[in-house]
XYZ file of C-alpha atoms in Angstrom:
595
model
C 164.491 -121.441 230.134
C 161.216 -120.108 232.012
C 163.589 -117.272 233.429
C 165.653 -116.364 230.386
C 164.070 -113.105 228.467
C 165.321 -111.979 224.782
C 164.555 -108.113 223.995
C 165.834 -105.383 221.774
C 165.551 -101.847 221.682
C 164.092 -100.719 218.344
C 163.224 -96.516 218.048
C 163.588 -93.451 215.562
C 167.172 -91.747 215.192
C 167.848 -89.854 218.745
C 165.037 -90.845 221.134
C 167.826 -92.251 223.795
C 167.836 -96.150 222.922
C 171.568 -96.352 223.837
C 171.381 -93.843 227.114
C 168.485 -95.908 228.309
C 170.316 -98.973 227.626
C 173.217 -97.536 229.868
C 170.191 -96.826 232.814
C 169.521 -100.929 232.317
C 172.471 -102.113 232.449
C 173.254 -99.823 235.605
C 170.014 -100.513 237.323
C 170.980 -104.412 237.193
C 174.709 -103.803 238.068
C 175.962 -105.564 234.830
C 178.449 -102.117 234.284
C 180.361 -100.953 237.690
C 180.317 -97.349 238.211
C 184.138 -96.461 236.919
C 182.803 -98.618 233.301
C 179.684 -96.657 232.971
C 179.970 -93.702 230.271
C 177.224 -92.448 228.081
C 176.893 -95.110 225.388
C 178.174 -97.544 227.028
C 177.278 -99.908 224.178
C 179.141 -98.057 221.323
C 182.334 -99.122 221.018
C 183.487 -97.733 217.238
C 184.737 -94.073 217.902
C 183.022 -93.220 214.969
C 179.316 -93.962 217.201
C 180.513 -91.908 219.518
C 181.524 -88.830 217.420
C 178.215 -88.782 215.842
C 176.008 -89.653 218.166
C 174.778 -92.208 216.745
C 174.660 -96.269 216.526
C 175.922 -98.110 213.784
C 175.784 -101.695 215.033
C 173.348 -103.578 217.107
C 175.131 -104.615 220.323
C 174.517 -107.641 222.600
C 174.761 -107.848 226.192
C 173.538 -110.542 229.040
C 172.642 -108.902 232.153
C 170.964 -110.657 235.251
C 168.220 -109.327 237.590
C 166.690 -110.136 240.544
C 162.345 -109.866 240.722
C 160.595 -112.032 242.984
C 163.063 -113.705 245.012
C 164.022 -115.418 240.973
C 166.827 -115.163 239.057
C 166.304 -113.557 235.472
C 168.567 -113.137 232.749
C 168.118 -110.540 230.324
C 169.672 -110.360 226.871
C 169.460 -106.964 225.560
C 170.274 -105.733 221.500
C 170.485 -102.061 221.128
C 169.784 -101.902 217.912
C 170.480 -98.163 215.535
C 167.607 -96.382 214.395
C 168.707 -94.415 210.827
C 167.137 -95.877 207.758
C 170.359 -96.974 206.241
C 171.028 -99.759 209.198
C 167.330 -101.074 208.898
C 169.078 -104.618 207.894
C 170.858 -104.593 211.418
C 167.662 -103.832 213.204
C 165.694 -106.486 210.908
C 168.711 -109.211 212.272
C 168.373 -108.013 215.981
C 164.805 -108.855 215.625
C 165.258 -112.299 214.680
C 166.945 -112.884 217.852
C 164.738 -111.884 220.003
C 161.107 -112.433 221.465
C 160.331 -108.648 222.921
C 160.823 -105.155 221.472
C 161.270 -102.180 223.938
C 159.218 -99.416 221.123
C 160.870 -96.344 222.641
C 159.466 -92.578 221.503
C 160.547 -89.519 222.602
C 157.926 -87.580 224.554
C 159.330 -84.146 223.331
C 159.014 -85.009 219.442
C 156.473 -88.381 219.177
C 155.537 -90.716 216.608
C 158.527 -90.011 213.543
C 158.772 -92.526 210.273
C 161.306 -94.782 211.581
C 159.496 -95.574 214.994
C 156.656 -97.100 212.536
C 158.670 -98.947 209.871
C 160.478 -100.347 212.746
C 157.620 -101.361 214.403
C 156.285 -103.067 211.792
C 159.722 -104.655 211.350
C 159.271 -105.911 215.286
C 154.591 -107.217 214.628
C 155.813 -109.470 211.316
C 158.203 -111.538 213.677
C 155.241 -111.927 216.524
C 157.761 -109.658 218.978
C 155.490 -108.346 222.107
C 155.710 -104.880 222.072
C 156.741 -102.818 225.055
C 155.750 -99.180 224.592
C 157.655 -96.986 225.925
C 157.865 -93.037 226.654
C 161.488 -91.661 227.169
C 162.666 -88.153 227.892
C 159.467 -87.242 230.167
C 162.198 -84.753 232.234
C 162.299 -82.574 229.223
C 160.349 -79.241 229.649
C 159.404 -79.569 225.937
C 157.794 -83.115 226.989
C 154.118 -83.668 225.779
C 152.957 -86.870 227.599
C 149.855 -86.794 226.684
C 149.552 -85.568 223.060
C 152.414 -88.294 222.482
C 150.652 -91.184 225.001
C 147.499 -90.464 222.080
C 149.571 -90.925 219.231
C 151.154 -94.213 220.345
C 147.626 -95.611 221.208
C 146.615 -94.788 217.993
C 149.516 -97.059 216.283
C 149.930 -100.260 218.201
C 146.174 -99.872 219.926
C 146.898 -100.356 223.318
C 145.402 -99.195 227.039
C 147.162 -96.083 228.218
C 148.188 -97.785 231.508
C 150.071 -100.167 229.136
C 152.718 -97.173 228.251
C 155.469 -96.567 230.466
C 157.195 -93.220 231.225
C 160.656 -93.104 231.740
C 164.011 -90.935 231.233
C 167.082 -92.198 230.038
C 168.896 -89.544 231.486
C 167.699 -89.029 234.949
C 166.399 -93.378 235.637
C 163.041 -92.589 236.376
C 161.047 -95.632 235.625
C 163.884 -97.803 234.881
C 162.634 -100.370 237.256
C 159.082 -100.469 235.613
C 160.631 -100.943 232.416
C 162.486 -103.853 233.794
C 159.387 -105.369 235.965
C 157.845 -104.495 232.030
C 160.729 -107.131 230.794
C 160.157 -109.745 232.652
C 156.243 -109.874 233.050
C 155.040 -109.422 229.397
C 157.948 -110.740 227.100
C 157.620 -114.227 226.421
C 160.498 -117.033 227.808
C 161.976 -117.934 224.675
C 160.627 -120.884 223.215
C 162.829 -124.342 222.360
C 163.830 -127.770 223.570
C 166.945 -128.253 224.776
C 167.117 -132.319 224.009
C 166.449 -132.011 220.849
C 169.137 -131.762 218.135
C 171.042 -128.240 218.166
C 170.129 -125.375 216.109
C 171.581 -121.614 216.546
C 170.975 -118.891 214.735
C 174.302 -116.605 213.795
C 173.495 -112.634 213.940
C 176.282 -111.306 213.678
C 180.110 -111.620 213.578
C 182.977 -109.644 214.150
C 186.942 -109.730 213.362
C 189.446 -110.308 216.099
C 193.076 -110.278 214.800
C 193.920 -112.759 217.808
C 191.286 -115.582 217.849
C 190.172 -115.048 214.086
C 186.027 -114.900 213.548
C 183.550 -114.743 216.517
C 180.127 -115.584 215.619
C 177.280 -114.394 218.041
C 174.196 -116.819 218.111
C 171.028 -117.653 219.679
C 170.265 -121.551 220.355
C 167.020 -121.794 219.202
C 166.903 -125.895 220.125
C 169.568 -128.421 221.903
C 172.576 -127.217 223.749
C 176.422 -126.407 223.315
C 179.165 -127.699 225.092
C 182.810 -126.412 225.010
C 184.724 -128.293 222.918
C 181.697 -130.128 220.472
C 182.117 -130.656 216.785
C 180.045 -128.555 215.039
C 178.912 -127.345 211.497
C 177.575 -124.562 209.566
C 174.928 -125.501 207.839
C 174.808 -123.163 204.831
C 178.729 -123.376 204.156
C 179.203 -126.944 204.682
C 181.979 -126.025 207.260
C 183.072 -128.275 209.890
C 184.548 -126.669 213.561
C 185.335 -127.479 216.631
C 184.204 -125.540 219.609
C 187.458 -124.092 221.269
C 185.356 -121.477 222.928
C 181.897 -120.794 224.111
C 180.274 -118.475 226.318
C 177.992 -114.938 227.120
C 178.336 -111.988 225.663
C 178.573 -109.368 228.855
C 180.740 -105.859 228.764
C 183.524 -108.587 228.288
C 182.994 -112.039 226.569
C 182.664 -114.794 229.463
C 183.856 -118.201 228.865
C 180.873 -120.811 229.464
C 180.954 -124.948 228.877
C 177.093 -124.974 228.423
C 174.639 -122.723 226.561
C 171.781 -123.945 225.634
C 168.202 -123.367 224.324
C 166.878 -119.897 224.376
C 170.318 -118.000 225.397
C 172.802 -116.055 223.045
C 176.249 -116.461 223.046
C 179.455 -116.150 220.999
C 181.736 -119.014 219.327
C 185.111 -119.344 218.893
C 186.432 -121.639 216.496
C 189.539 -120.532 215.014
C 187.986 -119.796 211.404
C 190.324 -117.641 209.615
C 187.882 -117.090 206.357
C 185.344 -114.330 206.148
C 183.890 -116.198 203.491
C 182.615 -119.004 205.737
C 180.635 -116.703 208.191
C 177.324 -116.186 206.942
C 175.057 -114.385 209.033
C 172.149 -116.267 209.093
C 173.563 -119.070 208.860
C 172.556 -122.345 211.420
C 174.904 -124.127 213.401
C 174.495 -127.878 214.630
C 176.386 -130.806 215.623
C 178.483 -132.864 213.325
C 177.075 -136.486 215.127
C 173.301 -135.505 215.486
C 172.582 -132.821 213.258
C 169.214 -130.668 212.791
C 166.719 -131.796 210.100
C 166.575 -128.257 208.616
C 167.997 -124.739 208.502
C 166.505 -122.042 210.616
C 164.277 -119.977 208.193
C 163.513 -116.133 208.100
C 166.728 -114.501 206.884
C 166.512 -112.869 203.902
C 169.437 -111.744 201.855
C 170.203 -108.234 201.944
C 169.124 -105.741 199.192
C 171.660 -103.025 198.297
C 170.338 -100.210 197.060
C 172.998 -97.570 196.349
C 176.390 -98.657 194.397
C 179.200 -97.079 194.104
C 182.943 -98.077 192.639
C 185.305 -97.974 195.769
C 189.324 -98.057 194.388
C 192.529 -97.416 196.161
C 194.354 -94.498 195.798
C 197.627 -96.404 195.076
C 197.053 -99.246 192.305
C 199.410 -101.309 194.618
C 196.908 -100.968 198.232
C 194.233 -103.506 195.894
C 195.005 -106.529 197.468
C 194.928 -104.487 200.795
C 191.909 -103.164 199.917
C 190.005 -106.661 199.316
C 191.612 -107.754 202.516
C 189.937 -104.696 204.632
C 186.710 -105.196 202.726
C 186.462 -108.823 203.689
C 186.773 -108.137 207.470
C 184.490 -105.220 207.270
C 182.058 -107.424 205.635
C 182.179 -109.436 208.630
C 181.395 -106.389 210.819
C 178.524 -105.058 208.928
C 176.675 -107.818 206.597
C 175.000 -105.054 204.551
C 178.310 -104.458 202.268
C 178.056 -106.216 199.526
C 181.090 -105.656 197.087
C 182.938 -107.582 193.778
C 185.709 -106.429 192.183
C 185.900 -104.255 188.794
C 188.630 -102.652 186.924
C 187.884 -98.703 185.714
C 190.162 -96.983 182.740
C 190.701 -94.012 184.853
C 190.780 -96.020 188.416
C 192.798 -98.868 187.330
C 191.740 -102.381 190.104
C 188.963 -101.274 192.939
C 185.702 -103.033 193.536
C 181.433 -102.404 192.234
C 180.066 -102.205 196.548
C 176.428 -102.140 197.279
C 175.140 -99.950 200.215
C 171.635 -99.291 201.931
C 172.278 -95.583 201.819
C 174.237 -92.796 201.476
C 175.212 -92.619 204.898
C 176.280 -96.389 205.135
C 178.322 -95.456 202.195
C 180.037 -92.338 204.233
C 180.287 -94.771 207.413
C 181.702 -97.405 205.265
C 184.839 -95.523 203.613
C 185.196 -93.604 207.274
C 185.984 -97.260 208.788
C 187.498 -97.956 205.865
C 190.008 -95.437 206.644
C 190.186 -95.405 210.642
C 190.144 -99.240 211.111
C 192.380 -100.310 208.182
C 194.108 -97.394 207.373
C 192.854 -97.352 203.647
C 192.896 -93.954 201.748
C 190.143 -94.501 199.044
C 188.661 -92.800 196.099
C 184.726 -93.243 195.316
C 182.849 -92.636 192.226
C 179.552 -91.120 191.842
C 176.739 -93.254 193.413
C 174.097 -94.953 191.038
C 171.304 -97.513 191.630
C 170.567 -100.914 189.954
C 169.055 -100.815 186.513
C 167.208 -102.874 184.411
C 168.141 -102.728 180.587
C 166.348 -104.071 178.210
C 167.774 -104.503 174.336
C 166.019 -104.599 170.896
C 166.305 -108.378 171.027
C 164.231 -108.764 173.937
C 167.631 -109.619 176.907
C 167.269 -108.288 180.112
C 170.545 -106.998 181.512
C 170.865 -105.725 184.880
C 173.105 -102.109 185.228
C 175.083 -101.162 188.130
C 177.310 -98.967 186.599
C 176.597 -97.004 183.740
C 179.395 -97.814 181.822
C 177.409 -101.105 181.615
C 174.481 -99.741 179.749
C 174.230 -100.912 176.054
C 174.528 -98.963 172.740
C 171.544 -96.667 172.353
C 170.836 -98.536 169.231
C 170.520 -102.273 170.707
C 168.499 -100.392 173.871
C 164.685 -100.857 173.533
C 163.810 -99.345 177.231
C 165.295 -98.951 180.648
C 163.956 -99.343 183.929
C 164.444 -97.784 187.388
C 163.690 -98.924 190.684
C 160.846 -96.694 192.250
C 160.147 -96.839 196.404
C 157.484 -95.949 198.596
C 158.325 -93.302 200.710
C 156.681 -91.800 203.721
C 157.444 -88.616 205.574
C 156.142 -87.628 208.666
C 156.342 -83.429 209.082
C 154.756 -80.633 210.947
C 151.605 -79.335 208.761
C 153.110 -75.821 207.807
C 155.966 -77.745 206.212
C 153.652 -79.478 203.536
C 153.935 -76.983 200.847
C 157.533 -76.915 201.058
C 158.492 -80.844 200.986
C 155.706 -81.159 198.260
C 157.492 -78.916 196.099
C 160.755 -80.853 197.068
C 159.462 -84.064 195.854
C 157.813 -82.877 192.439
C 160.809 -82.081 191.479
C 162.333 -84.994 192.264
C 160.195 -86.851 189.928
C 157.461 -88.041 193.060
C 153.594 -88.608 192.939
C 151.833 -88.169 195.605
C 150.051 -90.773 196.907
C 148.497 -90.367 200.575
C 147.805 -87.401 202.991
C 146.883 -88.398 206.619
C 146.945 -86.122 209.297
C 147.962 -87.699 212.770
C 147.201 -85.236 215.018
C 146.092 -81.530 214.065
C 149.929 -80.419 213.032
C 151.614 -83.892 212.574
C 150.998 -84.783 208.916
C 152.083 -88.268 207.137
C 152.853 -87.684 203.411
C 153.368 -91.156 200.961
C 155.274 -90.226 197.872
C 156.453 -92.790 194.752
C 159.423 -91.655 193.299
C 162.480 -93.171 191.854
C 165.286 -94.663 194.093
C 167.883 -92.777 191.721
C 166.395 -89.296 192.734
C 166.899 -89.547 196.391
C 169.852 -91.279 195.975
C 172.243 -87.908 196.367
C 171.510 -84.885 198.549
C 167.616 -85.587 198.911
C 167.611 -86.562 202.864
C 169.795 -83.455 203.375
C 167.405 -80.973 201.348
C 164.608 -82.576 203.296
C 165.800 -81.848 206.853
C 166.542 -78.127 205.281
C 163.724 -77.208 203.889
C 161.560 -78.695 207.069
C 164.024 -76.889 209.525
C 164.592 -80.815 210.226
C 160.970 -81.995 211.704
C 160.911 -84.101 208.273
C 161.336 -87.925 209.524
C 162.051 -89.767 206.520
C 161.379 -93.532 205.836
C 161.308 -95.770 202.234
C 160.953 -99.206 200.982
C 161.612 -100.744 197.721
C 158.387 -101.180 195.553
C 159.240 -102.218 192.072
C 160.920 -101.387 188.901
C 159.318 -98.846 186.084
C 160.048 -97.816 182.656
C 161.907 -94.234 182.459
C 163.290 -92.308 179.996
C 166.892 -92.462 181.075
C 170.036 -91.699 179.245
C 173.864 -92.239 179.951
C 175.768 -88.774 180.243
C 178.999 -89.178 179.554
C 182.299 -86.561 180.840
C 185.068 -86.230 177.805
C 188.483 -84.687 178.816
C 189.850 -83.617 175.634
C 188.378 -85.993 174.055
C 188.528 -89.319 176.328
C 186.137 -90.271 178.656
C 186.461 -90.557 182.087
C 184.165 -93.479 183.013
C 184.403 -93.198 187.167
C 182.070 -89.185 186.291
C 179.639 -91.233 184.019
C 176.418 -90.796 184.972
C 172.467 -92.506 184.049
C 170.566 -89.492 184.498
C 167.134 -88.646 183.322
C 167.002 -86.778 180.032
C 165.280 -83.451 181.631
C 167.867 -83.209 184.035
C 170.343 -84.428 181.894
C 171.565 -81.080 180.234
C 172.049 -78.755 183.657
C 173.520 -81.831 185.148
C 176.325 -81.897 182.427
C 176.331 -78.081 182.209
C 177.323 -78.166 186.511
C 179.217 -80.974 186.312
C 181.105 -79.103 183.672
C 181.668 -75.733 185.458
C 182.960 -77.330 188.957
C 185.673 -79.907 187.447
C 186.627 -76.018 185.289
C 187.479 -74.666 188.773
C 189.010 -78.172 190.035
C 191.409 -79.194 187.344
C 194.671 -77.816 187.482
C 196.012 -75.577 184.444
C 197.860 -77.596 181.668
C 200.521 -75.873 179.543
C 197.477 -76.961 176.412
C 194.326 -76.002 176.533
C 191.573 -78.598 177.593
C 188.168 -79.077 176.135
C 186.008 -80.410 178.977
C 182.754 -81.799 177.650
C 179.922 -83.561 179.040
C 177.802 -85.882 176.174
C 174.902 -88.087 175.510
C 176.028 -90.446 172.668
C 177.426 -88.459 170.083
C 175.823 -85.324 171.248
C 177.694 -83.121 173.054
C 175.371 -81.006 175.691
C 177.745 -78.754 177.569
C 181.282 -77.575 177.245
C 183.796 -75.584 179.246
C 187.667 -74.988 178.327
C 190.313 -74.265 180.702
C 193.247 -72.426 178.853
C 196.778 -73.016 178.434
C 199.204 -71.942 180.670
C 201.063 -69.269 178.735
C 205.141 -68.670 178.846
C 205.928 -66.116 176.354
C 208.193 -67.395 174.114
C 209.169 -64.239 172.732
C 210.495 -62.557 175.692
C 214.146 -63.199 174.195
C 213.216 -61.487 171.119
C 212.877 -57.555 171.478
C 213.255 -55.464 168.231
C 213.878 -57.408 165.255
C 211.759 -58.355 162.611
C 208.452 -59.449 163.093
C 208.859 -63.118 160.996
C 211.626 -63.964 164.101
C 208.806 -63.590 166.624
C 206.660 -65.800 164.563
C 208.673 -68.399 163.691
C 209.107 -68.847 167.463
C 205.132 -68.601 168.010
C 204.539 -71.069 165.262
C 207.445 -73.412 167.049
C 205.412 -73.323 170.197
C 202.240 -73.944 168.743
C 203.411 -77.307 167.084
C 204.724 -78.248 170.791
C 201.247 -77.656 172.321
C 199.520 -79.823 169.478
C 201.844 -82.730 170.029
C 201.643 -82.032 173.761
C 198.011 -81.951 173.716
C 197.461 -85.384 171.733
C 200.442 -87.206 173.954
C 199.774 -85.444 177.468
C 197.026 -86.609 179.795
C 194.621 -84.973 181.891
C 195.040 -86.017 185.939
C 192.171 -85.977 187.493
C 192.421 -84.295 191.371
C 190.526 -86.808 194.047
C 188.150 -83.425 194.728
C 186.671 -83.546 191.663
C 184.871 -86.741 192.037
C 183.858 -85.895 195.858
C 182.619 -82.631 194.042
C 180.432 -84.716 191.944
C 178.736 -85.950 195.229
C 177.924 -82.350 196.391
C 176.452 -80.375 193.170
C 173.707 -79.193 194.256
């Protein structure tokens, strides 16, 4: 165990964790030279398109220092906000954290929150300084900045490039002198900690884990302690490029588990496995249940696809423990499910998959967060959809969840983002300035407001040196109220929205004007209105298609023409109380993107 070291990479969004990961596993030959390509570790097309990672990926590598042996399990973990629960998992599994910065662009929001992520779980902290080829680089200014946060020497920092493998070997030298050999005891009973699982159509589940105590043979009978589930171990082994097939792994190492489970329900990351015969006294501890904080009603486009649908979600679920979903039924929808996200962008990543990997063509409603409703006779009701909300007249007060938010921008944009989050309902709360330009602002504002097009605005109106970064504080009275879209009349409930009352009347009045320009012309006219209760706030009308009727008529009397004008206008009436308004799949993306 003495030569066994657990790290993962932990940084902000884009300063090189994954092309430094491809240097490491290069430098210690794990990936031969026709394997290696940039990313090496992101395998979803999607990653690669964007640039970014999604999941945290595992690999075993083994290096040589000293005449020893060492082996090296790496997580590359991804740094935007919305993943922070697959970061928070990689963390678990490890004892060292490689805290990477970028020397062109320093200290941003999620370096810190990450960090902090990586102290709480007693992780030694590697510091280290990537990108130092760049002619923008600013060693020094940046060296300053990270001595100020985790308050170490300077000689402790390491400079290296992801691109170009300068100080590569440092890093790994770094690795094996400073991090901690995992701690355990291999006699004792066995106890592994599951981190993550993914779908294989083939073999069924694969669970990764980390043996925390005792050892695993091929072919034991083991258990899942949460779910009560019994297995038997038809595979075990390390997780390299490719999975390798091992008899033993035992305490301290991560590996991967094949049992032939065919239920995503009985994979719970976080779970503990042990043996059937000699079990564990007690779980392993420190997993906490993940907190959605965006929901949104996902439905197939074809009322037939649900079953689909549940199917896909289920082995997504597996993929990316974040998605939390259970089914609901909408008037306008039909069958489709209530899903929780961490962001807007896991909620973009999520129907992308959705579609790539499973070939499901989905419609979303407008995003909302969790409510808390509170009625005259003193029940407290908790709203994710605002078709939940009571009557106004059983409603004594609602509450929103509020988060702490903290920015990190260049000084000249201060004025600017300020502005940006007054409006948004924010108090300031903090001003620090890290260096003489680098400025941290701390806001409070309500989850709700940032929920649509703030991050976007943000990077705009700081030219994109805004680094954003939240956390969930608590919930707080509001004066909210439910705004309602009526198509002739009905009400569509997948456009309903719980909006604050000053906002709530040019949020109708938009709303109102872009489904005017998306809804196709009827041969009636239709009334589209947007209401709170009984009141209606804002109204457009899209007129009737018009065939003249009395194109067969010319000369004559005028009674002939308007007999046949009188005919058509009792055929609109009844057309307009029978006929239905379809609603195009654009208009609810629109909803998404008023601005």
């Amino acid at each position: 165990m003495k030569n066994i070291r657990n790290f993962c990479i932990i940084a902000h969004i884009d300063h090189g964790k994954s092309t430094l990961a491809d240097r490491l596993l290069e430098f210690t030959g794990t990936v031969s030279g026709k394997e290696l390509q940039a990313q090496v570790l992101d395998d979803m097309d999607l990653e690669r398109e964007r640039g970014i990672t999604i999941k945290s990926h595992a690999i075993q590598m083994n290096y040589e220092f000293e005449g020893e042996q060492y082996t090296l399990n790496l997580i590359d973990t991804p740094g935007h906000v919305d993943f922070s629960y697959e970061v928070s998992r990689s963390i678990a599994a490890c004892e060292g954290a490689l805290l990477i910065v970028d020397a062109a662009q320093g200290i941003q929001a999620q370096t810190i929150s990450n960090l902090y992520l990586a102290i709480e779980h007693d992780l030694e902290i590697i510091p280290v300084m990537n990108k130092i080829d760049l002619p923008s680089a600013m060693p020094e200014e940046v060296a300053d900045q990270i001595i100020d946060l985790i308050g170490c020497n300077r000689e402790d920092i390491l400079s290296a490039s992801g691109k170009t493998g300068q100080g590569v070997d440092d890093i790994l030298e770094a690795i094996v002198k400073r991090v901690n050999p995992p701690k355990g005891d291999p006699e004792a009973p066995l106890q592994a900690l599951i981190f993550d699982s993914v779908f294989n159509p083939f073999r069924g589940i694969i669970a990764y884990f980390k043996v925390v105590n005792g050892q695993m043979k091929k072919g034991d009978k083991v258990k899942f302690v949460n779910t009560k589930k019994e297995y038997l171990a038809d595979e075990i082994g390390v997780l390299r490029l490719k999975p390798e097939p091992r008899n033993l792994i035992s305490a301290g190492n991560v590996g991967y588990i094949i049992s032939g489970i065919k239920e995503a329900r009985e994979v719970k990351v976080g779970d503990t496995i042990t043996h059937i015969d000699r079990p564990c006294p007690s779980a392993i501890k420190g997993f906490e249940d993940v907190k959605p904080m965006v929901f949104a009603g996902i439905y197939p486009v074809e009322t037939d696809d649900y079953e689909e649908l549940r199917a896909s979600m289920e082995k997504l679920q597996l993929n990316d423990a974040s998605l939390t979903y259970e089914p609901e039924s909408s008037a306008a929808l039909g069958f489709g499910f209530r899903c929780g996200f961490l962001g807007m962008l896991h909620m973009e990543i999520i129907q992308e998959r959705l579609d790539r990997e499973f070939d499901m063509t989905v419609i979303t409603t407008v995003p909302n967060v969790s409510y808390k409703a509170y009625t005259s006779k003193g029940e407290q009701l908790t709203v994710n959809n605002p078709s939940d909300l009571p009557d106004p007249n059983y409603l004594d007060r609602v509450e929103e969840p509020y988060i702490s938010a903290s920015i990190i921008t260049k000084s000249e944009y201060t004025g600017a983002i300020m502005s940006l989050c007054i409006e948004k309902r924010g108090v300031l709360k903090n001003q620090v300035y890290l260096t003489s330009d680098r400025v941290e602002l701390s806001f409070e504002m309500p989850l709700g407001e940032i929920v649509f097009d703030f991050y976007d605005k943000l990077k705009s109106v700081s030219r994109g040196y805004a680094s954003f970064d939240y956390h969930p504080l608590d919930y707080r009275a509001s004066t909210l109220v439910k705004l309602d879209i009526l198509l002739n009349g009905e009400q569509v409930d997948a456009l309903s929205a719980l909006i604050h009352r000053d906002n709530a009347y040019n949020f109708g009045k938009k709303i109102c004007e872009k489904l005017k320009e998306l809804i196709p012309k009827q041969q009636f006219q239709i009334a589209i209105q947007a209401a709170i209760g009984a009141k209606i706030v804002a109204r457009e009308t899209i007129s009737a298609l018009r065939k003249d009727v009395t194109a067969k008529c010319y000369g004559g009397d005028i009674t002939r023409k308007r007999k046949l004008l009188e005919k058509q206008k009792k055929g609109k009436k009844r057309m307009r109380q029978v006929g239905n308004v379809e609603v195009p799949q654009s208009a609810f993306l629109a909803v998404l993107k008023l601005d």
